[in-house]
CSV table of C-alpha atoms in Angstrom, one decimal:
chain,number,residue,atom,x,y,z
A,127,MET,CA,0.0,0.0,0.0
A,128,ARG,CA,1.0,3.6,-0.3
A,129,ALA,CA,2.0,5.5,2.8
A,130,LEU,CA,3.5,8.8,3.9
A,131,VAL,CA,6.4,7.9,6.2
A,132,TYR,CA,8.3,10.1,8.6
A,133,HIS,CA,12.0,9.6,8.5
A,134,GLY,CA,13.2,12.2,11.1
A,135,PRO,CA,13.0,16.0,11.4
A,136,GLY,CA,12.4,17.5,8.0
A,137,LEU,CA,12.3,14.1,6.2
A,138,LYS,CA,9.3,12.3,4.8
A,139,ALA,CA,8.5,10.1,1.8
A,140,LEU,CA,5.6,8.5,0.0
A,141,GLU,CA,6.5,4.8,0.1
A,142,GLU,CA,5.1,1.3,-0.5
A,143,ARG,CA,4.4,-0.4,2.8
A,144,PRO,CA,2.8,-3.8,3.7
A,145,GLN,CA,-0.9,-3.7,4.4
A,146,PRO,CA,-1.5,-3.7,8.2
A,147,GLN,CA,-3.0,-6.7,9.8
A,148,LEU,CA,-5.2,-7.2,12.8
A,149,THR,CA,-3.1,-7.8,15.9
A,150,GLN,CA,-5.6,-7.5,18.8
A,151,THR,CA,-9.2,-8.7,19.1
A,152,GLY,CA,-10.5,-5.2,19.4
A,153,ASP,CA,-8.8,-4.0,16.2
A,154,ALA,CA,-10.4,-3.0,12.9
A,155,LEU,CA,-8.7,-2.7,9.5
A,156,VAL,CA,-10.0,0.4,7.7
A,157,ARG,CA,-9.5,1.3,4.0
A,158,VAL,CA,-8.9,5.0,4.2
A,159,THR,CA,-11.0,7.0,1.6
A,160,ARG,CA,-10.2,10.5,2.9
A,161,THR,CA,-7.6,11.9,5.2
A,162,THR,CA,-6.1,15.3,5.9
A,163,LEU,CA,-2.9,17.0,7.2
A,164,CYS,CA,-2.7,18.6,10.7
A,165,GLY,CA,-0.5,21.3,12.2
A,166,THR,CA,0.7,18.5,14.6
A,167,ASP,CA,2.1,16.7,11.6
A,168,LEU,CA,4.2,19.7,10.9
A,169,HIS,CA,5.3,19.8,14.5
A,170,ILE,CA,6.4,16.2,14.1
A,171,LEU,CA,8.4,17.1,11.0
A,172,GLN,CA,10.0,19.9,13.0
A,173,GLY,CA,11.2,17.4,15.6
A,174,ASP,CA,8.8,18.7,18.3
A,175,VAL,CA,7.2,15.3,19.1
A,176,ALA,CA,9.8,13.0,20.4
A,177,THR,CA,7.4,10.0,20.7
A,178,CYS,CA,7.0,9.8,17.0
A,179,LEU,CA,9.9,7.7,15.7
A,180,PRO,CA,11.4,7.6,12.2
A,181,GLY,CA,9.6,5.0,10.1
A,182,THR,CA,6.1,5.9,11.4
A,183,ILE,CA,3.3,6.5,8.9
A,184,LEU,CA,1.9,9.9,9.7
A,185,GLY,CA,-1.8,11.0,10.1
A,186,HIS,CA,-4.5,10.7,12.7
A,187,GLU,CA,-7.6,11.9,10.9
A,188,GLY,CA,-9.8,10.4,8.2
A,189,VAL,CA,-12.9,8.5,7.1
A,190,GLY,CA,-13.0,5.1,5.5
A,191,VAL,CA,-14.6,1.7,5.1
A,192,VAL,CA,-14.2,-1.2,7.5
A,193,GLU,CA,-12.5,-4.1,5.8
A,194,SER,CA,-12.2,-6.6,8.7
A,195,VAL,CA,-12.6,-6.6,12.5
A,196,GLY,CA,-11.2,-8.6,15.3
A,197,SER,CA,-13.3,-11.1,17.3
A,198,GLY,CA,-13.8,-8.6,20.1
A,199,VAL,CA,-15.4,-5.9,17.9
A,200,SER,CA,-19.2,-5.8,18.1
A,201,ARG,CA,-20.3,-2.4,16.8
A,202,PHE,CA,-18.7,-2.5,13.3
A,203,HIS,CA,-18.7,-4.9,10.4
A,204,LYS,CA,-17.1,-5.3,7.0
A,205,GLY,CA,-18.4,-2.6,4.7
A,206,ASP,CA,-19.4,0.0,7.4
A,207,ARG,CA,-18.4,3.6,6.5
A,208,VAL,CA,-16.7,5.1,9.6
A,209,LEU,CA,-15.2,8.3,11.0
A,210,ILE,CA,-11.8,7.7,12.5
A,211,SER,CA,-11.1,9.5,15.8
A,212,CYS,CA,-7.7,11.0,16.3
A,213,ILE,CA,-7.8,9.5,19.8
A,214,SER,CA,-8.0,5.7,20.5
A,215,ALA,CA,-9.8,4.8,23.7
A,216,CYS,CA,-10.3,1.5,25.4
A,217,GLY,CA,-13.3,2.9,27.4
A,218,ARG,CA,-12.4,0.8,30.4
A,219,CYS,CA,-9.1,2.1,32.0
A,220,PRO,CA,-9.2,4.7,34.8
A,221,ALA,CA,-8.5,7.6,32.5
A,222,CYS,CA,-11.2,6.6,30.0
A,223,ARG,CA,-13.7,6.1,32.9
A,224,ARG,CA,-13.0,9.8,33.7
A,225,GLY,CA,-13.7,10.8,30.1
A,226,MET,CA,-10.0,11.5,29.6
A,227,TYR,CA,-9.6,9.4,26.5
A,228,SER,CA,-6.4,11.2,25.5
A,229,HIS,CA,-4.6,9.5,28.4
A,230,CYS,CA,-6.1,6.0,27.8
A,231,ALA,CA,-3.7,3.4,29.2
A,232,THR,CA,-3.5,1.6,25.9
A,233,GLY,CA,-4.6,4.3,23.5
A,234,GLY,CA,-4.7,8.1,23.5
A,235,TRP,CA,-3.0,9.9,20.6
A,236,ILE,CA,-1.2,7.0,19.1
A,237,LEU,CA,-2.3,7.1,15.4
A,238,GLY,CA,0.5,8.7,13.4
A,239,ASN,CA,2.5,9.1,16.6
A,240,THR,CA,3.5,5.9,18.3
A,241,ILE,CA,1.7,3.6,15.8
A,242,ASP,CA,1.2,3.9,12.0
A,243,GLY,CA,-1.5,6.4,11.0
A,244,THR,CA,-4.0,7.3,8.4
A,245,GLN,CA,-2.0,8.9,5.6
A,246,ALA,CA,-2.1,5.6,3.8
A,247,ASP,CA,-4.4,3.3,1.9
A,248,TRP,CA,-5.1,1.3,5.0
A,249,VAL,CA,-4.9,1.8,8.7
A,250,ARG,CA,-5.3,-0.5,11.8
A,251,ILE,CA,-7.5,1.0,14.4
A,252,PRO,CA,-7.1,-0.3,18.0
A,253,HIS,CA,-10.2,-0.3,20.3
A,254,ALA,CA,-12.4,0.0,17.3
A,255,ASP,CA,-15.7,-0.1,19.1
A,256,THR,CA,-14.8,3.1,21.0
A,257,SER,CA,-12.5,4.8,18.5
A,258,LEU,CA,-14.7,4.7,15.4
A,259,TYR,CA,-18.0,6.4,14.6
A,260,PRO,CA,-20.6,5.2,12.1
A,261,ILE,CA,-21.2,7.6,9.2
A,262,PRO,CA,-24.8,8.2,8.3
A,263,GLU,CA,-25.9,7.5,4.7
A,264,GLY,CA,-25.5,10.4,2.4
A,265,SER,CA,-23.2,12.5,4.7
A,266,ASP,CA,-20.6,14.9,3.3
A,267,GLU,CA,-17.5,12.9,4.1
A,268,ASP,CA,-15.2,15.9,3.4
A,269,ALA,CA,-16.9,17.7,6.3
A,270,LEU,CA,-16.8,14.7,8.5
A,271,VAL,CA,-13.0,14.5,8.3
A,272,MET,CA,-13.0,17.8,10.2
A,273,LEU,CA,-14.6,15.8,13.1
A,274,SER,CA,-11.6,13.5,13.5
A,275,ASP,CA,-9.5,16.2,15.3
A,276,ILE,CA,-9.8,19.8,14.5
A,277,LEU,CA,-13.4,20.6,15.6
A,278,PRO,CA,-13.3,18.5,18.8
A,279,THR,CA,-9.8,20.1,19.6
A,280,GLY,CA,-11.0,23.6,19.1
A,281,PHE,CA,-14.2,22.9,21.1
A,282,GLU,CA,-12.8,20.9,24.0
A,283,CYS,CA,-9.4,22.5,24.5
A,284,GLY,CA,-10.5,26.1,23.6
A,285,VAL,CA,-14.2,26.6,24.1
A,286,LEU,CA,-15.0,24.2,27.0
A,287,ASN,CA,-11.7,24.6,28.8
A,288,GLY,CA,-12.0,28.4,28.4
A,289,ARG,CA,-15.5,28.4,29.9
A,290,VAL,CA,-16.9,30.4,27.0
A,291,GLN,CA,-20.4,31.6,28.1
A,292,PRO,CA,-23.3,33.7,26.7
A,293,GLY,CA,-22.3,37.3,26.7
A,294,SER,CA,-18.7,36.8,27.5
A,295,SER,CA,-15.6,38.1,25.6
A,296,VAL,CA,-13.2,35.8,23.8
A,297,ALA,CA,-9.9,36.3,22.1
A,298,ILE,CA,-8.5,33.6,19.8
A,299,VAL,CA,-4.8,34.1,19.2
A,300,GLY,CA,-4.1,32.4,15.9
A,301,ALA,CA,-6.3,32.2,12.8
A,302,GLY,CA,-5.0,29.0,11.4
A,303,PRO,CA,-7.3,26.0,10.9
A,304,ILE,CA,-7.5,25.2,14.6
A,305,GLY,CA,-8.2,28.9,15.6
A,306,LEU,CA,-10.9,29.0,13.0
A,307,ALA,CA,-12.4,25.7,14.2
A,308,THR,CA,-12.4,27.2,17.7
A,309,LEU,CA,-14.2,30.3,16.3
A,310,LEU,CA,-16.9,28.1,14.7
A,311,THR,CA,-17.5,26.1,17.8
A,312,ALA,CA,-17.3,29.1,20.2
A,313,GLN,CA,-20.5,30.5,18.6
A,314,LEU,CA,-22.5,27.6,20.0
A,315,TYR,CA,-22.2,29.5,23.4
A,316,SER,CA,-23.2,33.0,22.1
A,317,PRO,CA,-20.3,35.1,23.4
A,318,ALA,CA,-20.8,38.8,22.9
A,319,GLN,CA,-17.3,39.3,21.5
A,320,ILE,CA,-15.0,37.0,19.6
A,321,ILE,CA,-11.8,38.8,18.8
A,322,LEU,CA,-9.5,37.0,16.3
A,323,ILE,CA,-5.8,37.9,16.3
A,324,ASP,CA,-3.3,36.9,13.6
A,325,LEU,CA,-0.5,38.2,11.3
A,326,ASP,CA,-2.3,37.1,8.1
A,327,GLU,CA,-4.9,39.5,6.7
A,328,HIS,CA,-6.4,36.8,4.5
A,329,ARG,CA,-7.0,34.6,7.4
A,330,LEU,CA,-8.4,37.5,9.4
A,331,ALA,CA,-10.8,38.2,6.6
A,332,ILE,CA,-11.9,34.5,6.6
A,333,GLY,CA,-12.4,34.8,10.4
A,334,LYS,CA,-14.7,37.8,9.9
A,335,ARG,CA,-16.7,35.8,7.4
A,336,PHE,CA,-16.9,32.8,9.9
A,337,GLY,CA,-18.3,35.0,12.6
A,338,ALA,CA,-15.6,36.9,14.5
A,339,THR,CA,-16.9,40.2,15.8
A,340,HIS,CA,-13.5,41.9,15.6
A,341,THR,CA,-10.1,41.1,14.1
A,342,VAL,CA,-6.7,42.4,15.2
A,343,HIS,CA,-3.6,42.3,13.0
A,344,SER,CA,-0.7,41.7,15.3
A,345,GLY,CA,2.1,42.7,13.0
A,346,ALA,CA,2.4,46.2,14.4
A,347,GLY,CA,3.2,44.9,17.9
A,348,ASP,CA,0.2,46.6,19.5
A,349,ALA,CA,-2.2,43.7,19.5
A,350,ALA,CA,-2.7,43.8,23.3
A,351,ALA,CA,-3.4,47.5,23.3
A,352,GLN,CA,-6.0,46.9,20.5
A,353,VAL,CA,-7.7,44.1,22.5
A,354,LEU,CA,-7.8,46.2,25.7
A,355,ALA,CA,-9.3,49.1,23.7
A,356,LEU,CA,-12.1,46.7,22.4
A,357,THR,CA,-12.8,45.6,26.0
A,358,ASN,CA,-12.9,49.0,27.8
A,359,GLY,CA,-9.5,48.3,29.2
A,360,GLN,CA,-10.6,45.1,31.0
A,361,GLY,CA,-9.3,42.4,28.8
A,362,VAL,CA,-11.1,39.3,27.7
A,363,ASP,CA,-12.9,36.7,29.8
A,364,THR,CA,-11.2,33.9,27.7
A,365,ALA,CA,-7.9,34.1,25.8
A,366,ILE,CA,-7.4,31.0,23.7
A,367,GLU,CA,-3.8,30.2,22.4
A,368,ALA,CA,-4.1,28.4,19.1
A,369,VAL,CA,-0.5,28.6,17.7
A,370,GLY,CA,2.0,27.0,20.0
A,371,ILE,CA,4.8,29.5,20.3
A,372,ALA,CA,6.1,31.7,23.2
A,373,ALA,CA,4.9,35.0,21.7
A,374,THR,CA,1.3,34.0,21.4
A,375,PHE,CA,1.2,32.5,24.9
A,376,GLU,CA,2.6,35.7,26.2
A,377,LEU,CA,0.0,37.7,24.3
A,378,CYS,CA,-2.7,35.7,26.0
A,379,GLN,CA,-1.2,36.7,29.4
A,380,ASN,CA,-1.4,40.4,28.3
A,381,ILE,CA,-5.0,40.4,27.3
A,382,VAL,CA,-6.9,38.2,29.8
A,383,ALA,CA,-9.1,39.9,32.3
A,384,ALA,CA,-8.9,39.4,36.1
A,385,GLY,CA,-10.8,36.2,36.9
A,386,GLY,CA,-10.5,35.0,33.3
A,387,PHE,CA,-9.3,31.9,31.5
A,388,ILE,CA,-6.2,31.2,29.4
A,389,ALA,CA,-7.0,28.0,27.4
A,390,ASN,CA,-3.9,26.6,25.6
A,391,ILE,CA,-4.5,24.6,22.4
A,392,GLY,CA,-1.2,25.0,20.6
A,393,VAL,CA,1.5,22.3,20.6
A,394,HIS,CA,4.5,23.9,22.2
A,395,GLY,CA,7.9,22.6,21.2
A,396,HIS,CA,9.9,25.1,23.3
A,397,PRO,CA,9.6,26.7,26.8
A,398,VAL,CA,7.4,29.7,27.4
A,399,GLU,CA,7.4,32.3,30.1
A,400,LEU,CA,4.6,32.5,32.7
A,401,HIS,CA,4.6,36.0,34.3
A,402,LEU,CA,3.5,35.2,37.8
A,403,GLU,CA,5.2,38.3,39.0
A,404,ARG,CA,2.1,40.2,37.7
A,405,LEU,CA,-0.5,37.4,37.3
A,406,TRP,CA,-0.3,35.9,40.8
A,407,SER,CA,-3.1,38.1,42.1
A,408,GLN,CA,-5.4,38.0,39.0
A,409,ASN,CA,-7.5,35.0,39.9
A,410,LEU,CA,-6.7,33.4,36.5
A,411,THR,CA,-7.3,29.8,35.4
A,412,ILE,CA,-4.8,28.4,32.9
A,413,THR,CA,-5.7,25.2,31.2
A,414,THR,CA,-3.9,22.7,29.0
A,415,ARG,CA,-5.4,19.7,27.2
A,416,LEU,CA,-4.9,17.1,24.6
A,417,VAL,CA,-8.2,16.6,22.9
A,418,ASP,CA,-10.3,13.7,24.4
A,419,THR,CA,-12.9,13.6,21.6
A,420,VAL,CA,-15.7,13.2,24.2
A,421,SER,CA,-17.5,15.8,22.2
A,422,THR,CA,-17.4,14.0,18.9
A,423,PRO,CA,-21.0,12.6,19.0
A,424,LEU,CA,-22.4,16.1,19.9
A,425,LEU,CA,-20.4,17.8,17.1
A,426,LEU,CA,-21.3,15.1,14.6
A,427,LYS,CA,-25.0,15.9,15.2
A,428,THR,CA,-24.2,19.6,14.9
A,429,VAL,CA,-22.4,19.2,11.6
A,430,LEU,CA,-25.0,16.9,10.2
A,431,SER,CA,-27.8,19.4,11.1
A,432,GLY,CA,-25.9,22.2,9.3
A,433,ARG,CA,-25.5,24.2,12.4
A,434,ILE,CA,-21.7,24.2,11.7
A,435,ASP,CA,-20.6,24.2,8.1
A,436,ALA,CA,-17.3,22.3,8.5
A,437,THR,CA,-16.6,22.4,4.7
A,438,GLN,CA,-15.7,26.1,5.1
A,439,LEU,CA,-12.4,24.9,6.6
A,440,ILE,CA,-11.4,23.0,3.4
A,441,THR,CA,-9.5,24.9,0.7
A,442,HIS,CA,-7.6,22.2,-1.3
A,443,HIS,CA,-8.0,18.7,-2.5
A,444,PHE,CA,-5.3,16.2,-3.4
A,445,LYS,CA,-4.9,12.5,-4.3
A,446,LEU,CA,-2.7,10.3,-2.1
A,447,ASP,CA,-0.1,10.2,-4.8
A,448,GLN,CA,0.1,14.0,-4.5
A,449,ILE,CA,0.5,14.0,-0.7
A,450,LEU,CA,4.0,15.6,-0.8
A,451,GLU,CA,2.5,18.4,-2.8
A,452,ALA,CA,-0.2,18.6,-0.2
A,453,TYR,CA,2.3,19.0,2.5
A,454,ASP,CA,4.1,21.7,0.6
A,455,THR,CA,0.9,23.6,0.1
A,456,PHE,CA,-0.2,23.2,3.7
A,457,ALA,CA,3.2,24.2,5.1
A,458,ARG,CA,3.3,27.4,2.9
A,459,ALA,CA,-0.2,28.5,4.0
A,460,ALA,CA,0.6,32.2,4.0
A,461,ASP,CA,1.4,31.9,0.2
A,462,THR,CA,-1.1,29.3,-0.8
A,463,LYS,CA,-4.0,30.5,1.3
A,464,ALA,CA,-4.5,26.9,2.5
A,465,LEU,CA,-6.5,25.9,5.6
A,466,LYS,CA,-7.4,22.2,5.7
A,467,VAL,CA,-6.5,20.0,2.7
A,468,ILE,CA,-8.4,16.8,1.9
A,469,VAL,CA,-6.4,13.9,0.6
A,470,THR,CA,-8.4,11.1,-1.2
A,471,THR,CA,-7.1,7.7,-1.9
């Protein structure tokens, strides 16, 4: 089969690999029909994710068709069309019983990280009964790929952790795909202000179209002052970091109101500063999270009903044979105007 293989920082190749086999009774073998690229894949290629070893097939998102299942799988059968969750969950360990699937004792974020992932013709899915979701007949499968990771991540790590509420003020720092997914899902809670901050005017314009009440271009170095001006000098109730670099985490610290929330989404490959010398007295809550995908059933209903149009996040389509071109397009988003790309097999 064809597969996109990681060979160390900065190195990847489209190669022929053996088709995966079932190894555990709870496994399913899925023929991938659509997958996508994630900012986390770029972090892996930058060497920021030490758990992903050279030789691993990348990718943790997609939809496909079940080819075969282990003897312990009861919910899925050959021929079923399924959504692949980026998080594999046994559903039984202490972490899973707490709804913290990302820290499953035998799962979590393993696809495209510690085991072979979805950027291939086939993928083995552990804990299939609790890591796959049936796709309703006639669904837009491009849209459903956005439910593998990006929409649950924005919703859980940003909106829910940030305690977004009706009438509150929210700043999203970073207007990339994950920031825009956070913007779409934040509107489910009717905040009064959603301020989107980025260096890219094109992405800010998209954010305005997606529902941001205000946009702030951070290139001039006065983003914090602009946000404070928009909030009567108070700052925002929720500041969501959706980039994963020190400068954007620092900006969140500069714009959050007393009693507010800083919700980190970004994958940080380097240390950041926490300014407790001025924040110690501000009654803040700072949250981190790896998506648990507990919200996937809810978001699936929301997307299927049309309440969220996930296809807005998709800008490019490629075939699997073109995946190296897809990576180049995705990595040069400022030039190519890419958000999410769909790769079909």
